[in-house]
Tab-separated table of C-alpha atoms and ligand atoms in Angstrom:
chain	number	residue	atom	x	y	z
J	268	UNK	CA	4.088	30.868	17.948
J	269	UNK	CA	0.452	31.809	16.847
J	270	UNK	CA	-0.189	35.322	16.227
J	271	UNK	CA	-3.170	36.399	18.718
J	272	UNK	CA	-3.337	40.121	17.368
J	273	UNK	CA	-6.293	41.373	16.770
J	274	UNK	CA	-7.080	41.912	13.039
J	275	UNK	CA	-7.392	45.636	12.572
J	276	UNK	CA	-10.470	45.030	10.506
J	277	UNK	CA	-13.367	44.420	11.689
J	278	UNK	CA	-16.522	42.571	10.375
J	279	UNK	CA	-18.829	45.572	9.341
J	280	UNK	CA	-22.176	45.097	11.538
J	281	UNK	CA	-24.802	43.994	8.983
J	282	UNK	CA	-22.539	42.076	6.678
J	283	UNK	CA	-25.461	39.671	5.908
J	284	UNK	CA	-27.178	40.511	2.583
J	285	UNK	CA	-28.957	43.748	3.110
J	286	UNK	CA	-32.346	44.283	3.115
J	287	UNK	CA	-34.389	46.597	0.765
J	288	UNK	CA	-36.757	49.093	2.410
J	289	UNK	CA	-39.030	50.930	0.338
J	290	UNK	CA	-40.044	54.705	1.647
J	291	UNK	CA	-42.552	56.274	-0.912
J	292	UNK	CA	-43.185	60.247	-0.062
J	293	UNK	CA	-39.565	60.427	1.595
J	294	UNK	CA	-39.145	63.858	0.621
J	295	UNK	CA	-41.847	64.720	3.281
J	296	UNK	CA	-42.011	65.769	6.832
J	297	UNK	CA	-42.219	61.891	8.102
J	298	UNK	CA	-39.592	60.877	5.625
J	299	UNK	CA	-36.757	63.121	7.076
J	300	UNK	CA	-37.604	61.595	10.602
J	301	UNK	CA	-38.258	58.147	9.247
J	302	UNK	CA	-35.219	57.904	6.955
J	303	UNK	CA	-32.895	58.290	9.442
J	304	UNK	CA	-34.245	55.966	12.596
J	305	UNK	CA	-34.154	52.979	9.667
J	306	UNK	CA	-30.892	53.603	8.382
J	307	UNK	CA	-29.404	53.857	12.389
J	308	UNK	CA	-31.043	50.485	12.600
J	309	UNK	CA	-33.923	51.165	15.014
J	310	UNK	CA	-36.265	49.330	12.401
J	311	UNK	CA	-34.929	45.920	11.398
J	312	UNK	CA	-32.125	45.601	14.472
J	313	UNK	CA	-28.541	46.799	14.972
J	314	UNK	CA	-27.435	43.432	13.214
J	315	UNK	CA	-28.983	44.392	9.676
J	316	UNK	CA	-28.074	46.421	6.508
J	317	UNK	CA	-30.149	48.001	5.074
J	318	UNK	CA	-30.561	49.691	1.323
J	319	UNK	CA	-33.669	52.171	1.291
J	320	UNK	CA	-35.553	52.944	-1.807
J	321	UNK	CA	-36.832	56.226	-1.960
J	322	UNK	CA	-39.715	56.893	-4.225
J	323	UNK	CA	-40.890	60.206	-4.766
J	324	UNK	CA	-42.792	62.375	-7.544
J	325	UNK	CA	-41.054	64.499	-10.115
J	326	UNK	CA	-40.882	67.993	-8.198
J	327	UNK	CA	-39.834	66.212	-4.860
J	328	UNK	CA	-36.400	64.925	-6.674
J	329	UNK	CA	-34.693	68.006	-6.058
J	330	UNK	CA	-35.413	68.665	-2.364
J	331	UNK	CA	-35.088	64.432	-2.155
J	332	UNK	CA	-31.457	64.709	-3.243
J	333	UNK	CA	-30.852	66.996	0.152
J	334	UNK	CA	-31.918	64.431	1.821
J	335	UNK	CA	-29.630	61.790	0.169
J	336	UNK	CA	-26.990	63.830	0.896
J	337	UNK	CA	-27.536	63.805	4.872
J	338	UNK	CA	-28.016	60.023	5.041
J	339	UNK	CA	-24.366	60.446	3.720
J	340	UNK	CA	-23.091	62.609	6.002
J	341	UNK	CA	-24.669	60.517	8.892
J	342	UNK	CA	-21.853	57.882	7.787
J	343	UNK	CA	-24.067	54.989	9.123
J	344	UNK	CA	-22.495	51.829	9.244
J	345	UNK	CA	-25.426	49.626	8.132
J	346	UNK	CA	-26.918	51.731	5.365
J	347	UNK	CA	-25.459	50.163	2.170
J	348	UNK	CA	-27.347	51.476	-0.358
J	349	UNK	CA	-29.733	54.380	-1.406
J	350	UNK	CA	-31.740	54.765	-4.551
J	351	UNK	CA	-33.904	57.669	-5.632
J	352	UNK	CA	-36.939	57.224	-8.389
J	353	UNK	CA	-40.095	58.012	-9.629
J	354	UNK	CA	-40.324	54.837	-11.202
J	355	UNK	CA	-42.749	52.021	-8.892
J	356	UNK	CA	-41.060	48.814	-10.739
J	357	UNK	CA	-37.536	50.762	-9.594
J	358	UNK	CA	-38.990	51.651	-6.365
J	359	UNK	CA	-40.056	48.160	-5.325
J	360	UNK	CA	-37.958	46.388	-6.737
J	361	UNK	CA	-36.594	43.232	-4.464
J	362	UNK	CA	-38.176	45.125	-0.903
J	363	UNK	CA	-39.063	43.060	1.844
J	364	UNK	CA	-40.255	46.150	3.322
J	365	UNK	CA	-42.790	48.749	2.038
J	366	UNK	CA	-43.726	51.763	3.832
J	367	UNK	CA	-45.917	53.565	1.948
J	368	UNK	CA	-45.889	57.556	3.042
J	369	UNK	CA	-46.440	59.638	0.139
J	370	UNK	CA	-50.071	60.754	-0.546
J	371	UNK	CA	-52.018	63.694	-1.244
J	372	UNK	CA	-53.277	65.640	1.898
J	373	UNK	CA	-56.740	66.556	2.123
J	374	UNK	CA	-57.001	70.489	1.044
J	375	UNK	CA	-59.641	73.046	2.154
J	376	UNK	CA	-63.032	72.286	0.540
J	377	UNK	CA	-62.055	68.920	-0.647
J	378	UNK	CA	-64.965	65.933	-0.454
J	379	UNK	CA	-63.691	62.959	1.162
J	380	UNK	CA	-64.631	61.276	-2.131
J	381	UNK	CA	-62.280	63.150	-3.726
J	382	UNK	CA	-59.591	62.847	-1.571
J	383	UNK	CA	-60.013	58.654	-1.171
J	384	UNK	CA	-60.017	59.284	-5.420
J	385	UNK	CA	-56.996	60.951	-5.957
J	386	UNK	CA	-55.300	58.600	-3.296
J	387	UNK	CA	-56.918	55.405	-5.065
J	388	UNK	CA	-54.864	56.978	-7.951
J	389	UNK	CA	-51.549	56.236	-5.951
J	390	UNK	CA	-52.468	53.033	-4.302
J	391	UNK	CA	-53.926	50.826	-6.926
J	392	UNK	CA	-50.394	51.169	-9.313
J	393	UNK	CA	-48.302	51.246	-6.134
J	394	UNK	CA	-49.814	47.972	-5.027
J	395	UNK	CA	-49.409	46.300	-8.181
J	396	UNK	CA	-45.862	47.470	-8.469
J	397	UNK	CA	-45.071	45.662	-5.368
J	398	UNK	CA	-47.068	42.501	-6.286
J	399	UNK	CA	-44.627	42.566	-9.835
J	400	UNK	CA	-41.327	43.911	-8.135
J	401	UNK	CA	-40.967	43.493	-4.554
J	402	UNK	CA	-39.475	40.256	-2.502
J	403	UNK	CA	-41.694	37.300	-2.177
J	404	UNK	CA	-41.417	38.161	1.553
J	405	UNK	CA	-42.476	41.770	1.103
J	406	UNK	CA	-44.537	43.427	4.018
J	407	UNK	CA	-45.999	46.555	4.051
J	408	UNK	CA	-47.124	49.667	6.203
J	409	UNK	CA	-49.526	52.392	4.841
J	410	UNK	CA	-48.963	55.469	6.885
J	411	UNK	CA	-50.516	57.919	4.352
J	412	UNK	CA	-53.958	58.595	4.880
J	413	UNK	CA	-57.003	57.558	4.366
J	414	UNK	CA	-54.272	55.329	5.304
J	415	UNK	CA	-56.980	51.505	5.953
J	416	UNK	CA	-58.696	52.600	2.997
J	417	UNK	CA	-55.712	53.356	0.901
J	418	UNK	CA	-53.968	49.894	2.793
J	419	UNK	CA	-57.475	48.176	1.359
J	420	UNK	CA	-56.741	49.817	-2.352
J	421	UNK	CA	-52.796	48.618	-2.108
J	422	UNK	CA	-54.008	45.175	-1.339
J	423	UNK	CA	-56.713	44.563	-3.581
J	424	UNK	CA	-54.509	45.049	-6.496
J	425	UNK	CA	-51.816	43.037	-5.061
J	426	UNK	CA	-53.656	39.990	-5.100
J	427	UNK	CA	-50.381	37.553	-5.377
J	428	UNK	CA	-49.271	38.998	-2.388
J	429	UNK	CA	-50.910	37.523	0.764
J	430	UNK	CA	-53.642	39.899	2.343
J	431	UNK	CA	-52.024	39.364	5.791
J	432	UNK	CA	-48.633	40.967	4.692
J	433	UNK	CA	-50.908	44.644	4.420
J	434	UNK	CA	-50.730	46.681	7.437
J	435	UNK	CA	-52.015	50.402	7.957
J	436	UNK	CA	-50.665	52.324	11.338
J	437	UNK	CA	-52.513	52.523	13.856
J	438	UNK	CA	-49.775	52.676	16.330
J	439	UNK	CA	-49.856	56.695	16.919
J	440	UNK	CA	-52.926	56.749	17.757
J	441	UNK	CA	-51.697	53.449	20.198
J	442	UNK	CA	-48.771	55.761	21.620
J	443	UNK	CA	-51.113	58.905	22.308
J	444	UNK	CA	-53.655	56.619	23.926
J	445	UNK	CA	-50.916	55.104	26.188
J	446	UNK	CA	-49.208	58.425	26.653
J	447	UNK	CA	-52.514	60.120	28.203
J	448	UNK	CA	-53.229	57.275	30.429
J	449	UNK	CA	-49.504	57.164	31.686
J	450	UNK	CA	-50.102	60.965	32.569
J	451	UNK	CA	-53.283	60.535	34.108
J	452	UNK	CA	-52.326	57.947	36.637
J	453	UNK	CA	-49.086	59.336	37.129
J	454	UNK	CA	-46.755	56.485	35.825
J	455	UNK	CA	-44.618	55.250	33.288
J	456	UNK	CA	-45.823	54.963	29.820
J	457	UNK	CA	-43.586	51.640	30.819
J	458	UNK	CA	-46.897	50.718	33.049
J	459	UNK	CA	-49.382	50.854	30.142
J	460	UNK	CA	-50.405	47.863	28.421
J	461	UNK	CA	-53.010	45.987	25.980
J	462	UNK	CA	-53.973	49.181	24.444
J	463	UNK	CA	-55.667	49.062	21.532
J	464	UNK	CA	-57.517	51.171	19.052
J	465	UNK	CA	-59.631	49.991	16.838
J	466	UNK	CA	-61.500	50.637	13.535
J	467	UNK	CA	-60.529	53.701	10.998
J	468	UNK	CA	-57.182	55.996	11.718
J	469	UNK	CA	-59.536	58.645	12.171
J	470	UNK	CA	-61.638	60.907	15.045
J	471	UNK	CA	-63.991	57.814	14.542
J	472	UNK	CA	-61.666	55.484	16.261
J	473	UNK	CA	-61.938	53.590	19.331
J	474	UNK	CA	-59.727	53.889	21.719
J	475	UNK	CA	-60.804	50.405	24.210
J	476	UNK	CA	-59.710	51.774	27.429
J	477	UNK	CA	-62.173	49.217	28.924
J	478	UNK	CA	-59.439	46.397	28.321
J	479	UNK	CA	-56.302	48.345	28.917
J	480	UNK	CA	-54.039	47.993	32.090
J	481	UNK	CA	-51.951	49.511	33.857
J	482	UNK	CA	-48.873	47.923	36.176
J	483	UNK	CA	-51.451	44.966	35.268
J	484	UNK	CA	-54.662	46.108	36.616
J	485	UNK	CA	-57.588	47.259	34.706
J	486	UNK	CA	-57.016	50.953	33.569
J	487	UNK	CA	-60.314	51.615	34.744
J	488	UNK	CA	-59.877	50.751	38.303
J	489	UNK	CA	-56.732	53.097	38.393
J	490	UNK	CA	-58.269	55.903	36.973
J	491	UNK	CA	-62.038	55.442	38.806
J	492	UNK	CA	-63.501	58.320	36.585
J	493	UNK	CA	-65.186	56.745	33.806
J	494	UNK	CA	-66.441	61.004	32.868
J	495	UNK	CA	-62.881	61.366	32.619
J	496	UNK	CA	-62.371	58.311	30.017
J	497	UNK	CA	-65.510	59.437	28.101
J	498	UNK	CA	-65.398	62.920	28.071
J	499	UNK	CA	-61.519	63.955	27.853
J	500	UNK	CA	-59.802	60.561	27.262
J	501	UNK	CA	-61.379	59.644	23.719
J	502	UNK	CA	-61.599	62.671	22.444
J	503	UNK	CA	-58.277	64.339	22.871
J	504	UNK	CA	-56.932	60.777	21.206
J	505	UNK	CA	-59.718	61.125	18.708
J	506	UNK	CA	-58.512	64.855	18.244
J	507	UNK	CA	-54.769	64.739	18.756
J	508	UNK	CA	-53.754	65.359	15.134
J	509	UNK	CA	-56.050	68.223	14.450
J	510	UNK	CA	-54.421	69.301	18.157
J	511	UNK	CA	-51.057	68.901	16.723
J	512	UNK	CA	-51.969	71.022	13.500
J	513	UNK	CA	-53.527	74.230	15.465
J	514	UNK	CA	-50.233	74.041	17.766
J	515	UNK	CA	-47.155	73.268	15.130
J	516	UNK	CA	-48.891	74.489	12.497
J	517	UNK	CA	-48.141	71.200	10.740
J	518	UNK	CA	-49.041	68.006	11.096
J	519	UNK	CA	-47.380	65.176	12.982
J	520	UNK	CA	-44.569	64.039	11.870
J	521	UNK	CA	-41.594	62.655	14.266
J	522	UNK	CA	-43.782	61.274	16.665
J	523	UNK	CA	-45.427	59.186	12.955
J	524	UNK	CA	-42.347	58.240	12.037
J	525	UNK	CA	-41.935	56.894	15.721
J	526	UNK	CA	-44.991	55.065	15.360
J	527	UNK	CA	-43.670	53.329	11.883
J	528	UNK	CA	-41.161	51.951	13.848
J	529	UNK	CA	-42.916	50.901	16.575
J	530	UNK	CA	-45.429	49.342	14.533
J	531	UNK	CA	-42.521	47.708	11.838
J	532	UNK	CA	-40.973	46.018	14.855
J	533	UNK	CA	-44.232	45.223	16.301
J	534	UNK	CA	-44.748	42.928	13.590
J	535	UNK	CA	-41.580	41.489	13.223
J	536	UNK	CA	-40.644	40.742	17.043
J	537	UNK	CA	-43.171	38.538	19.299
J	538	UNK	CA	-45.575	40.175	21.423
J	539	UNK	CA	-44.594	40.291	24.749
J	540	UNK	CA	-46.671	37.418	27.145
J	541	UNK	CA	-49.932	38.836	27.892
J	542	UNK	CA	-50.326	42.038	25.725
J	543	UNK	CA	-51.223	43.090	22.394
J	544	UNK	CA	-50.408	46.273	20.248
J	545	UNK	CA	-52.941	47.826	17.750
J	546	UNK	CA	-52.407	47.424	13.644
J	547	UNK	CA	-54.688	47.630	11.300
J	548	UNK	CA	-54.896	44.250	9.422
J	549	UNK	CA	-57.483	42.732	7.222
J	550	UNK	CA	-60.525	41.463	9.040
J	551	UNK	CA	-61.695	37.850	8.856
J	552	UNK	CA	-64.930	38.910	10.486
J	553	UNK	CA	-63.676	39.215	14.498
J	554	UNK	CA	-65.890	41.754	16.562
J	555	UNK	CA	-68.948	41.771	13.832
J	556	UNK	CA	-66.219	43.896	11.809
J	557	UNK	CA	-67.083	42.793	7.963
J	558	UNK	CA	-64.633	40.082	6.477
J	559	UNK	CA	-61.793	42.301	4.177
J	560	UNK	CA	-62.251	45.634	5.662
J	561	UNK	CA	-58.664	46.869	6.816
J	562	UNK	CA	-59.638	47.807	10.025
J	563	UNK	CA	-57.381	48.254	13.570
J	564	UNK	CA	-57.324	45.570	16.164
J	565	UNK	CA	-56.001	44.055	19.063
J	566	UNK	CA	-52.855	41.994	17.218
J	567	UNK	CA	-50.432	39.714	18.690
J	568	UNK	CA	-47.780	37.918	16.633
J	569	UNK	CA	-44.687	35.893	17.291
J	570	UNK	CA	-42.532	37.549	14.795
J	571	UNK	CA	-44.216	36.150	11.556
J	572	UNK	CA	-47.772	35.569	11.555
J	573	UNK	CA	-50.061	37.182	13.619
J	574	UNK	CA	-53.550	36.956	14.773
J	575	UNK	CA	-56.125	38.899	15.962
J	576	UNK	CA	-57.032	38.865	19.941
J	577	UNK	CA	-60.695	37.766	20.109
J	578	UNK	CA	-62.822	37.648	23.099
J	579	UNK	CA	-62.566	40.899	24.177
J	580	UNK	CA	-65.805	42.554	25.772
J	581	UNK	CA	-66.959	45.554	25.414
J	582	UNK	CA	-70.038	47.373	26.854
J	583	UNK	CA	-72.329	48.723	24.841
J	584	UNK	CA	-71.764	52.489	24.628
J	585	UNK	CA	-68.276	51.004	23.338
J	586	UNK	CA	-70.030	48.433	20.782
J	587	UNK	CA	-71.761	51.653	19.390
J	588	UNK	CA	-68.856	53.489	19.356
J	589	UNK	CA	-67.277	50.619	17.155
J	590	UNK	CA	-69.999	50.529	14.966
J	591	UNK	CA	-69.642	53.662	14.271
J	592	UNK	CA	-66.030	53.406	13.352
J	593	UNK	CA	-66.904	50.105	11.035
J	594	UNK	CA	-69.665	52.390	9.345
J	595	UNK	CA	-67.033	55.145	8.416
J	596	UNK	CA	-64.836	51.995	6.518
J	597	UNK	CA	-67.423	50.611	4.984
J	598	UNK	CA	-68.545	53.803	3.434
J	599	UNK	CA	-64.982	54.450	2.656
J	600	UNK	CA	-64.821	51.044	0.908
J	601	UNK	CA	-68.116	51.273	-1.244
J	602	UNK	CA	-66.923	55.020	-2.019
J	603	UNK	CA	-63.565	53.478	-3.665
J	604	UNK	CA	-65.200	50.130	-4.985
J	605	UNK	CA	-64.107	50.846	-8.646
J	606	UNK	CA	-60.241	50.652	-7.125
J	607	UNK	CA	-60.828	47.480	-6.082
J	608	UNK	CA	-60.487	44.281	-7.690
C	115	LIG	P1	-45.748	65.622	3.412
C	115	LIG	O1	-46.747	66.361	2.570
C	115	LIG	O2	-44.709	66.361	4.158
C	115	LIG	O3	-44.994	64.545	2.501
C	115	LIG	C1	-45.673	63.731	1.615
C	115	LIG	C2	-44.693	63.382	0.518
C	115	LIG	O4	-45.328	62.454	-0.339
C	115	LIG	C3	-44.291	64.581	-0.335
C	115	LIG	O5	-42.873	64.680	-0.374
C	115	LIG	C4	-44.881	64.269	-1.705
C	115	LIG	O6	-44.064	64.735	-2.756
C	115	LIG	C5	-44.919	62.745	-1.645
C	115	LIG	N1	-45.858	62.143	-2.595
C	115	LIG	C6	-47.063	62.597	-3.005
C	115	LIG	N2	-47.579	61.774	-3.931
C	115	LIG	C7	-46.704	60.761	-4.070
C	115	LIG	C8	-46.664	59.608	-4.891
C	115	LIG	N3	-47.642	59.343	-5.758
C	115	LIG	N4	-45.597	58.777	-4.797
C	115	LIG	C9	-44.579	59.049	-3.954
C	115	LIG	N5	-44.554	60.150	-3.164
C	115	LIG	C10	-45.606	60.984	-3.229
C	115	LIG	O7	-46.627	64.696	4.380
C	115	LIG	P2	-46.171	63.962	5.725
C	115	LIG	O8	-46.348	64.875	6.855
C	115	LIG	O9	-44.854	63.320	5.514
C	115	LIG	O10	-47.328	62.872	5.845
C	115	LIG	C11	-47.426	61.815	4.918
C	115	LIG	C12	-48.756	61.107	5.082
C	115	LIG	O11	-48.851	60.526	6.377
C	115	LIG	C13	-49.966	62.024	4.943
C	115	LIG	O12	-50.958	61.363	4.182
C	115	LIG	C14	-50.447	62.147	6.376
C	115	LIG	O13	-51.826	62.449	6.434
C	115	LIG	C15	-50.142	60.768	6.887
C	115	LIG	N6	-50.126	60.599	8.330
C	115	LIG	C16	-50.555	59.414	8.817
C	115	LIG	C17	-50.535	59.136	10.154
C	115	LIG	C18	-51.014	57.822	10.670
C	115	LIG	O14	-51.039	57.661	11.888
C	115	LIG	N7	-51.388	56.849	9.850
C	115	LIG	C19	-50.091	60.153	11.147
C	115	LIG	C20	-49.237	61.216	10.547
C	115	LIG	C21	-49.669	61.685	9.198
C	115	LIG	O15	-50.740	62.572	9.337
């Protein structure tokens, strides 16, 4: 007679080879959100093991090990590994994913040439660690800001690794955007689509409400108060952060996280028919922005290459508005050109 009980052992989910994730900064505020949402398997799928590589600077070890130790006690099935380092060709080493957090927050007084310096002094070594170390499929997400300028830096030294593999996140600002005009008509963020922002992560953004929809119609004929779109709409996106700072007294942190992992599986699931999601990605010249500037766009992809939506219009208050935002990169580009190769 053949035996039809059930072995009592299970196949672990995951049991593929696992894949290495690289967090730098992940003794921050985003890393303790982050951390956690990859190893549950919200970022690559509930199918996938994971090992995260945690890079961090010297006096972060300590408070780093804490951390360690609750990614432990979470007992997650699909995390199968953790390592903790200072050291980039340790840090990188065989990732297909980078997600680079860590970087120096501007401080009071600081020049903005000064703070894209001291990041430039992170970026260029980090990107040519992962251009020596990581996995020839590595992709990576800047999150710490001046995060396109510090995505352009992280490139440019990582010239073996295609420039279409660089990302920076523009997908908080995405989520906020949505998130206000969900409130403002009264629906679902659900009902929000082809949202985009584009240009710098910064109050110089664009958020091109002009092309968004919602429950498929035009945002614009929805909400028929273009004062409203103009005068509260773009800036309280613009503004959210600094918002976020007067009322936590900190700055974002598990809403960016959120937005990693929204924008991680934005890249690596298709776009659903009809929509697009916002990343910043290296230009090839679309929308007058100049070729190689990391700059925010309309994006679609099918999982593994993406392109950028073209033939969009846009009237002209919101052509100046994304000149302005190109004009902020390209200053931040020529004010970091001895970073770049
Ligand atoms: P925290 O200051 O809490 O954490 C940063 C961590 O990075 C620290 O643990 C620090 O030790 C580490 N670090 C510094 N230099 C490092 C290096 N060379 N290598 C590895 N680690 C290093 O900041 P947190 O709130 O986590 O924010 C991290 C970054 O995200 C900041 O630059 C922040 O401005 C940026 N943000 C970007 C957002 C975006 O939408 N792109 C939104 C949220 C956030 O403001």
């Amino acid at each position: 007679m053949t035996d039809t009980t059930p072995s009592p052992t299970r196949t672990p989910p995951g049991s593929a080879k696992p894949v290495h994730i690289t967090v730098t900064g992940a003794a921050g505020q985003i890393g303790y959100s982050l951390l956690f949402r990859i190893a549950s398997g919200q970022l690559l799928g509930e199918d996938r093991s994971v090992v995260l590589r945690l890079v961090e600077i010297e006096p972060a070890m300590k408070s780093l090990e804490g951390v360690v130790m609750e990614l432990e006690d979470c007992a997650f099935p699909l995390l199968a590994g953790v390592e903790t380092t200072t050291n980039l060709a340790k840090g990188f080493d065989g990732a297909s994913w980078a997600l680079l957090v860590g970087s120096v927050p501007r401080k009071a007084g600081m020049e903005r040439k000064e703070l894209l310096g001291i990041n430039g002094g992170i970026f260029k070594p980090q990107g040519r660690a992962i251009a020596e170390n990581a996995a020839p499929d590595v992709r990576v997400l800047v999150v710490g800001n001046p995060c396109n300028t510090n995505c352009l830096i992280a490139r440019s030294n990582a010239p073996e690794v295609p420039p279409e593999r660089f990302f920076a996140m523009m997908r908080l600002d995405e989520n906020r955007a949505r998130a206000q005009l969900a409130q403002r008509a009264g629906v679902s963020v659900a009902a929000v689509s082809n949202m985009a922002i584009l240009g710098n992560h910064s109050s110089t953004q664009y958020p091109d409400f002009e092309n968004a929809r919602i429950a498929g119609r035009p945002a614009t004929e929805v909400i028929a108060d273009p004062v409203w779109f103009s005068d509260t709409f773009i800036p309280t996106v613009q503004r959210r952060g600094a918002a976020i700072i007067e009322a936590r007294g900190l700055s974002s942190a598990a809403s960016a996280a959120n937005a990693a992992v929204d924008a991680v599986v934005s890249i690596r699931t298709p776009t659903p028919a009809g929509d697009w999601t916002s990343l910043s990605v290296v230009s090839g010249g679309e929308y007058g922005v100049p070729e190689g500037l990391q700059f925010g766009f309309p994006v679609r992809t099918d999982g593994s290459t993406w392109t950028v939506v073209e033939g969009l219009s846009h009237s002209e208050p919101a052509r100046e508005r994304i000149k302005l935002t190109i004009d902020e990169l390209v200053a931040e580009r020529d004010e970091v050109a001895d970073l770049l190769t």
